[in-house]
């Protein structure tokens, strides 16, 4: 495989590409490691422009990277712990959760879906955080097993494929506002020129295909590229430049 290839655990799939679930309705892991993508981008580029009027100039730098993939460790941990907004669907009836119960209130008996408007047997606890994973059983039938939301979201952490995302981004990398002091102000000081600039860097992510993180943080100067895990937010920086020409 070429440099930059990402390997890892993948969903077990049938011949039609459907994800195969186990007896409880949770996705199965393919026993063979699979190619999950590549972290090298298809192309990178940028736009730089400076607008000037009299002694004032405004410089803008936008850069972009398109293509490539990253492993999103923040998503893996966030879904497992339930702290991400993306884990809200299915966690209660108000979020689309399916009502179900355990026969005899014994979890080992498996889940039974409760039809709309129906009641569970007397003394049985009803839950409304059920989710059905979109997959097929080992015999090719559509999965109908209900998983508690917590079990559903926790199942993604150990399957790397579920945590692979597009690494593309477009960033407002820098804005620089400069003012050149008039020559008559600096002539008595025997200076050729003086300029003062306000500079802001890493000001905004204009486009990305992954939530909650900056995809660029998965890349560094080492050999472990394309891997992100609980990274800090990218820091905006602001500064003042003073340029003096003698």
mmCIF file of C-alpha atoms in Angstrom:
data_model
loop_
_atom_site.group_PDB
_atom_site.id
_atom_site.type_symbol
_atom_site.label_atom_id
_atom_site.label_comp_id
_atom_site.label_asym_id
_atom_site.label_seq_id
_atom_site.Cartn_x
_atom_site.Cartn_y
_atom_site.Cartn_z
ATOM 1 C CA UNK A 1 0.000 0.000 0.000
ATOM 2 C CA UNK A 2 1.209 3.576 -0.650
ATOM 3 C CA UNK A 3 2.495 5.828 2.102
ATOM 4 C CA UNK A 4 -0.359 7.464 3.961
ATOM 5 C CA UNK A 5 -2.688 4.458 3.965
ATOM 6 C CA UNK A 6 -4.846 4.047 7.075
ATOM 7 C CA UNK A 7 -5.434 0.472 8.273
ATOM 8 C CA UNK A 8 -7.756 -0.634 11.041
ATOM 9 C CA UNK A 9 -10.788 -2.542 12.232
ATOM 10 C CA UNK A 10 -13.743 -2.416 9.874
ATOM 11 C CA UNK A 11 -17.404 -3.389 9.988
ATOM 12 C CA UNK A 12 -18.094 -6.957 8.943
ATOM 13 C CA UNK A 13 -20.085 -6.775 5.703
ATOM 14 C CA UNK A 14 -21.901 -9.262 3.512
ATOM 15 C CA UNK A 15 -21.452 -9.640 -0.229
ATOM 16 C CA UNK A 16 -23.786 -6.700 -0.854
ATOM 17 C CA UNK A 17 -21.898 -4.344 1.430
ATOM 18 C CA UNK A 18 -24.437 -4.491 4.270
ATOM 19 C CA UNK A 19 -23.097 -4.369 7.823
ATOM 20 C CA UNK A 20 -23.612 -7.678 9.628
ATOM 21 C CA UNK A 21 -24.871 -7.611 13.228
ATOM 22 C CA UNK A 22 -24.559 -10.204 15.956
ATOM 23 C CA UNK A 23 -27.341 -11.927 17.895
ATOM 24 C CA UNK A 24 -27.950 -8.833 20.045
ATOM 25 C CA UNK A 25 -28.182 -6.469 17.065
ATOM 26 C CA UNK A 26 -24.771 -4.832 17.510
ATOM 27 C CA UNK A 27 -22.391 -4.484 14.538
ATOM 28 C CA UNK A 28 -19.719 -7.126 14.125
ATOM 29 C CA UNK A 29 -16.044 -6.427 13.494
ATOM 30 C CA UNK A 30 -14.345 -7.870 10.435
ATOM 31 C CA UNK A 31 -11.592 -10.237 11.664
ATOM 32 C CA UNK A 32 -9.298 -8.928 8.912
ATOM 33 C CA UNK A 33 -7.763 -5.464 9.113
ATOM 34 C CA UNK A 34 -8.892 -3.306 6.206
ATOM 35 C CA UNK A 35 -7.726 -0.244 4.319
ATOM 36 C CA UNK A 36 -9.873 2.587 5.668
ATOM 37 C CA UNK A 37 -8.526 5.459 3.590
ATOM 38 C CA UNK A 38 -5.448 7.610 3.155
ATOM 39 C CA UNK A 39 -4.451 10.730 5.007
ATOM 40 C CA UNK A 40 -2.619 12.356 2.108
ATOM 41 C CA UNK A 41 -4.814 15.068 0.507
ATOM 42 C CA UNK A 42 -5.734 15.066 -3.158
ATOM 43 C CA UNK A 43 -4.603 18.672 -3.420
ATOM 44 C CA UNK A 44 -3.768 21.704 -1.339
ATOM 45 C CA UNK A 45 -3.834 25.366 -2.281
ATOM 46 C CA UNK A 46 -4.457 28.878 -1.153
ATOM 47 C CA UNK A 47 -5.376 32.420 -2.102
ATOM 48 C CA UNK A 48 -3.445 35.470 -0.964
ATOM 49 C CA UNK A 49 -4.389 39.040 -1.771
ATOM 50 C CA UNK A 50 -3.482 42.511 -0.576
ATOM 51 C CA UNK A 51 -5.718 45.549 -0.946
ATOM 52 C CA UNK A 52 -4.081 48.969 -0.619
ATOM 53 C CA UNK A 53 -5.385 52.495 -0.402
ATOM 54 C CA UNK A 54 -3.015 55.348 0.266
ATOM 55 C CA UNK A 55 -1.076 54.339 3.371
ATOM 56 C CA UNK A 56 -3.365 51.509 4.444
ATOM 57 C CA UNK A 57 -3.171 47.905 3.233
ATOM 58 C CA UNK A 58 -5.218 44.824 4.041
ATOM 59 C CA UNK A 59 -3.758 41.379 3.408
ATOM 60 C CA UNK A 60 -5.867 38.206 3.452
ATOM 61 C CA UNK A 61 -4.646 34.606 3.255
ATOM 62 C CA UNK A 62 -7.003 31.664 2.737
ATOM 63 C CA UNK A 63 -5.667 28.145 2.437
ATOM 64 C CA UNK A 64 -7.345 24.826 1.784
ATOM 65 C CA UNK A 65 -6.782 21.088 1.735
ATOM 66 C CA UNK A 66 -9.134 18.698 -0.048
ATOM 67 C CA UNK A 67 -9.265 14.934 0.093
ATOM 68 C CA UNK A 68 -7.682 12.531 2.506
ATOM 69 C CA UNK A 69 -9.061 11.009 5.688
ATOM 70 C CA UNK A 70 -8.365 11.136 9.410
ATOM 71 C CA UNK A 71 -9.074 8.893 12.370
ATOM 72 C CA UNK A 72 -11.201 10.997 14.737
ATOM 73 C CA UNK A 73 -10.378 9.835 18.262
ATOM 74 C CA UNK A 74 -12.455 12.628 19.775
ATOM 75 C CA UNK A 75 -15.524 11.236 18.016
ATOM 76 C CA UNK A 76 -14.690 7.695 19.145
ATOM 77 C CA UNK A 77 -14.430 8.748 22.781
ATOM 78 C CA UNK A 78 -17.283 11.253 22.563
ATOM 79 C CA UNK A 79 -19.754 8.690 21.241
ATOM 80 C CA UNK A 80 -18.632 6.126 23.810
ATOM 81 C CA UNK A 81 -19.148 8.543 26.692
ATOM 82 C CA UNK A 82 -22.232 10.222 25.217
ATOM 83 C CA UNK A 83 -20.934 13.785 25.471
ATOM 84 C CA UNK A 84 -21.413 14.685 21.798
ATOM 85 C CA UNK A 85 -24.628 16.147 20.440
ATOM 86 C CA UNK A 86 -24.521 13.477 17.736
ATOM 87 C CA UNK A 87 -25.401 10.894 20.411
ATOM 88 C CA UNK A 88 -28.749 12.510 21.235
ATOM 89 C CA UNK A 89 -30.826 10.674 18.583
ATOM 90 C CA UNK A 90 -32.526 7.707 20.188
ATOM 91 C CA UNK A 91 -31.610 8.476 23.788
ATOM 92 C CA UNK A 92 -35.230 9.154 24.770
ATOM 93 C CA UNK A 93 -38.672 9.179 23.190
ATOM 94 C CA UNK A 94 -38.343 12.903 22.505
ATOM 95 C CA UNK A 95 -35.237 12.137 20.427
ATOM 96 C CA UNK A 96 -36.843 9.303 18.483
ATOM 97 C CA UNK A 97 -36.024 6.476 20.876
ATOM 98 C CA UNK A 98 -37.943 3.206 20.466
ATOM 99 C CA UNK A 99 -39.913 1.841 23.418
ATOM 100 C CA UNK A 100 -38.986 -1.684 24.539
ATOM 101 C CA UNK A 101 -38.739 -3.946 27.561
ATOM 102 C CA UNK A 102 -36.890 -7.018 28.800
ATOM 103 C CA UNK A 103 -39.118 -10.048 29.420
ATOM 104 C CA UNK A 104 -39.134 -10.721 33.127
ATOM 105 C CA UNK A 105 -37.016 -7.578 33.590
ATOM 106 C CA UNK A 106 -33.995 -9.752 32.778
ATOM 107 C CA UNK A 107 -31.606 -8.184 30.272
ATOM 108 C CA UNK A 108 -30.222 -11.553 29.265
ATOM 109 C CA UNK A 109 -33.649 -12.330 27.770
ATOM 110 C CA UNK A 110 -33.103 -9.694 25.080
ATOM 111 C CA UNK A 111 -35.259 -6.754 24.080
ATOM 112 C CA UNK A 112 -38.862 -6.794 22.920
ATOM 113 C CA UNK A 113 -40.250 -3.856 21.000
ATOM 114 C CA UNK A 114 -43.337 -2.206 22.447
ATOM 115 C CA UNK A 115 -45.846 -1.268 19.769
ATOM 116 C CA UNK A 116 -47.220 2.266 19.733
ATOM 117 C CA UNK A 117 -49.988 2.611 22.288
ATOM 118 C CA UNK A 118 -49.360 -0.846 23.751
ATOM 119 C CA UNK A 119 -48.565 -1.623 27.376
ATOM 120 C CA UNK A 120 -45.925 -3.931 28.758
ATOM 121 C CA UNK A 121 -46.900 -6.848 31.001
ATOM 122 C CA UNK A 122 -47.625 -5.880 34.596
ATOM 123 C CA UNK A 123 -44.538 -5.160 36.654
ATOM 124 C CA UNK A 124 -42.269 -4.862 33.621
ATOM 125 C CA UNK A 125 -40.079 -1.771 33.191
ATOM 126 C CA UNK A 126 -40.396 0.047 29.870
ATOM 127 C CA UNK A 127 -37.457 1.890 28.312
ATOM 128 C CA UNK A 128 -37.641 4.468 25.531
ATOM 129 C CA UNK A 129 -34.002 4.720 24.445
ATOM 130 C CA UNK A 130 -34.037 1.975 21.838
ATOM 131 C CA UNK A 131 -32.188 2.131 18.513
ATOM 132 C CA UNK A 132 -32.064 -0.417 15.697
ATOM 133 C CA UNK A 133 -28.711 -0.628 13.933
ATOM 134 C CA UNK A 134 -29.015 -0.445 10.151
ATOM 135 C CA UNK A 135 -27.649 -3.824 9.159
ATOM 136 C CA UNK A 136 -28.451 -7.452 8.421
ATOM 137 C CA UNK A 137 -28.253 -10.657 10.413
ATOM 138 C CA UNK A 138 -25.832 -13.443 9.559
ATOM 139 C CA UNK A 139 -28.527 -15.083 7.412
ATOM 140 C CA UNK A 140 -29.082 -11.902 5.404
ATOM 141 C CA UNK A 141 -32.333 -10.727 7.012
ATOM 142 C CA UNK A 142 -32.922 -7.086 7.927
ATOM 143 C CA UNK A 143 -31.896 -6.443 11.531
ATOM 144 C CA UNK A 144 -34.822 -5.815 13.888
ATOM 145 C CA UNK A 145 -33.066 -6.162 17.244
ATOM 146 C CA UNK A 146 -33.300 -3.137 19.533
ATOM 147 C CA UNK A 147 -30.219 -1.847 21.327
ATOM 148 C CA UNK A 148 -30.240 0.556 24.267
ATOM 149 C CA UNK A 149 -28.811 3.877 23.068
ATOM 150 C CA UNK A 150 -25.804 3.530 25.357
ATOM 151 C CA UNK A 151 -24.929 0.115 23.917
ATOM 152 C CA UNK A 152 -25.534 1.368 20.383
ATOM 153 C CA UNK A 153 -23.154 4.311 20.651
ATOM 154 C CA UNK A 154 -20.521 2.411 22.625
ATOM 155 C CA UNK A 155 -20.283 -0.156 19.824
ATOM 156 C CA UNK A 156 -18.541 2.352 17.537
ATOM 157 C CA UNK A 157 -15.467 2.932 19.665
ATOM 158 C CA UNK A 158 -13.666 -0.303 18.807
ATOM 159 C CA UNK A 159 -14.539 -0.241 15.098
ATOM 160 C CA UNK A 160 -12.077 2.168 13.514
ATOM 161 C CA UNK A 161 -14.079 2.489 10.300
ATOM 162 C CA UNK A 162 -16.856 4.271 12.212
ATOM 163 C CA UNK A 163 -14.387 6.973 13.233
ATOM 164 C CA UNK A 164 -12.864 7.784 9.833
ATOM 165 C CA UNK A 165 -13.773 11.218 8.473
ATOM 166 C CA UNK A 166 -12.930 13.482 5.555
ATOM 167 C CA UNK A 167 -9.907 15.674 6.319
ATOM 168 C CA UNK A 168 -10.819 18.517 3.933
ATOM 169 C CA UNK A 169 -10.884 22.092 5.178
ATOM 170 C CA UNK A 170 -10.818 25.726 4.088
ATOM 171 C CA UNK A 171 -9.337 28.223 6.554
ATOM 172 C CA UNK A 172 -9.051 31.934 6.959
ATOM 173 C CA UNK A 173 -5.399 31.645 7.834
ATOM 174 C CA UNK A 174 -4.404 35.268 8.250
ATOM 175 C CA UNK A 175 -5.611 38.854 8.077
ATOM 176 C CA UNK A 176 -3.081 41.655 8.265
ATOM 177 C CA UNK A 177 -4.022 45.335 8.455
ATOM 178 C CA UNK A 178 -1.051 47.665 7.968
ATOM 179 C CA UNK A 179 -0.519 51.401 8.065
ATOM 180 C CA UNK A 180 2.538 53.108 6.593
ATOM 181 C CA UNK A 181 3.407 56.275 8.452
ATOM 182 C CA UNK A 182 3.627 59.363 6.202
ATOM 183 C CA UNK A 183 7.143 60.255 5.066
ATOM 184 C CA UNK A 184 6.934 63.708 6.615
ATOM 185 C CA UNK A 185 6.490 62.117 10.038
ATOM 186 C CA UNK A 186 9.586 59.958 9.850
ATOM 187 C CA UNK A 187 11.913 62.161 7.791
ATOM 188 C CA UNK A 188 13.219 63.995 10.874
ATOM 189 C CA UNK A 189 14.213 60.590 12.284
ATOM 190 C CA UNK A 190 16.332 59.721 9.211
ATOM 191 C CA UNK A 191 14.233 56.613 8.567
ATOM 192 C CA UNK A 192 13.243 55.154 5.207
ATOM 193 C CA UNK A 193 9.866 53.903 6.383
ATOM 194 C CA UNK A 194 7.792 52.818 9.359
ATOM 195 C CA UNK A 195 4.717 50.594 9.288
ATOM 196 C CA UNK A 196 2.469 49.247 12.006
ATOM 197 C CA UNK A 197 0.399 46.106 11.461
ATOM 198 C CA UNK A 198 -2.357 44.283 13.294
ATOM 199 C CA UNK A 199 -2.176 40.564 12.547
ATOM 200 C CA UNK A 200 -4.601 37.722 13.254
ATOM 201 C CA UNK A 201 -3.812 34.088 12.418
ATOM 202 C CA UNK A 202 -5.955 30.923 12.353
ATOM 203 C CA UNK A 203 -9.046 33.093 12.560
ATOM 204 C CA UNK A 204 -11.754 30.785 11.236
ATOM 205 C CA UNK A 205 -12.537 27.434 9.659
ATOM 206 C CA UNK A 206 -14.655 28.367 6.657
ATOM 207 C CA UNK A 207 -15.421 24.801 5.616
ATOM 208 C CA UNK A 208 -14.941 21.305 7.021
ATOM 209 C CA UNK A 209 -16.679 17.948 6.733
ATOM 210 C CA UNK A 210 -16.172 16.844 10.336
ATOM 211 C CA UNK A 211 -17.785 18.289 13.450
ATOM 212 C CA UNK A 212 -16.239 19.140 16.813
ATOM 213 C CA UNK A 213 -12.561 19.188 15.755
ATOM 214 C CA UNK A 214 -10.155 20.984 13.469
ATOM 215 C CA UNK A 215 -9.105 18.310 10.929
ATOM 216 C CA UNK A 216 -5.681 19.916 10.595
ATOM 217 C CA UNK A 217 -4.730 18.892 14.158
ATOM 218 C CA UNK A 218 -4.368 15.297 12.931
ATOM 219 C CA UNK A 219 -1.192 16.301 11.101
ATOM 220 C CA UNK A 220 2.201 17.134 12.584
ATOM 221 C CA UNK A 221 5.902 16.834 11.839
ATOM 222 C CA UNK A 222 6.138 13.188 12.931
ATOM 223 C CA UNK A 223 5.377 9.961 11.106
ATOM 224 C CA UNK A 224 2.066 9.294 12.877
ATOM 225 C CA UNK A 225 -0.113 11.328 10.544
ATOM 226 C CA UNK A 226 -3.877 11.354 10.148
ATOM 227 C CA UNK A 227 -4.546 10.385 13.769
ATOM 228 C CA UNK A 228 -6.464 12.690 16.105
ATOM 229 C CA UNK A 229 -7.412 12.044 19.717
ATOM 230 C CA UNK A 230 -8.900 14.511 22.221
ATOM 231 C CA UNK A 231 -6.936 17.383 20.709
ATOM 232 C CA UNK A 232 -7.130 20.942 21.978
ATOM 233 C CA UNK A 233 -8.920 23.503 19.807
ATOM 234 C CA UNK A 234 -6.717 25.369 17.357
ATOM 235 C CA UNK A 235 -5.496 28.601 18.914
ATOM 236 C CA UNK A 236 -6.219 31.951 17.308
ATOM 237 C CA UNK A 237 -3.305 34.337 17.650
ATOM 238 C CA UNK A 238 -3.248 38.112 17.469
ATOM 239 C CA UNK A 239 -0.268 40.414 17.312
ATOM 240 C CA UNK A 240 1.154 43.805 16.466
ATOM 241 C CA UNK A 241 4.077 44.180 14.081
ATOM 242 C CA UNK A 242 6.331 47.214 13.921
ATOM 243 C CA UNK A 243 8.510 47.417 10.824
ATOM 244 C CA UNK A 244 11.252 50.051 10.658
ATOM 245 C CA UNK A 245 13.456 50.587 7.606
ATOM 246 C CA UNK A 246 16.680 52.526 8.065
#
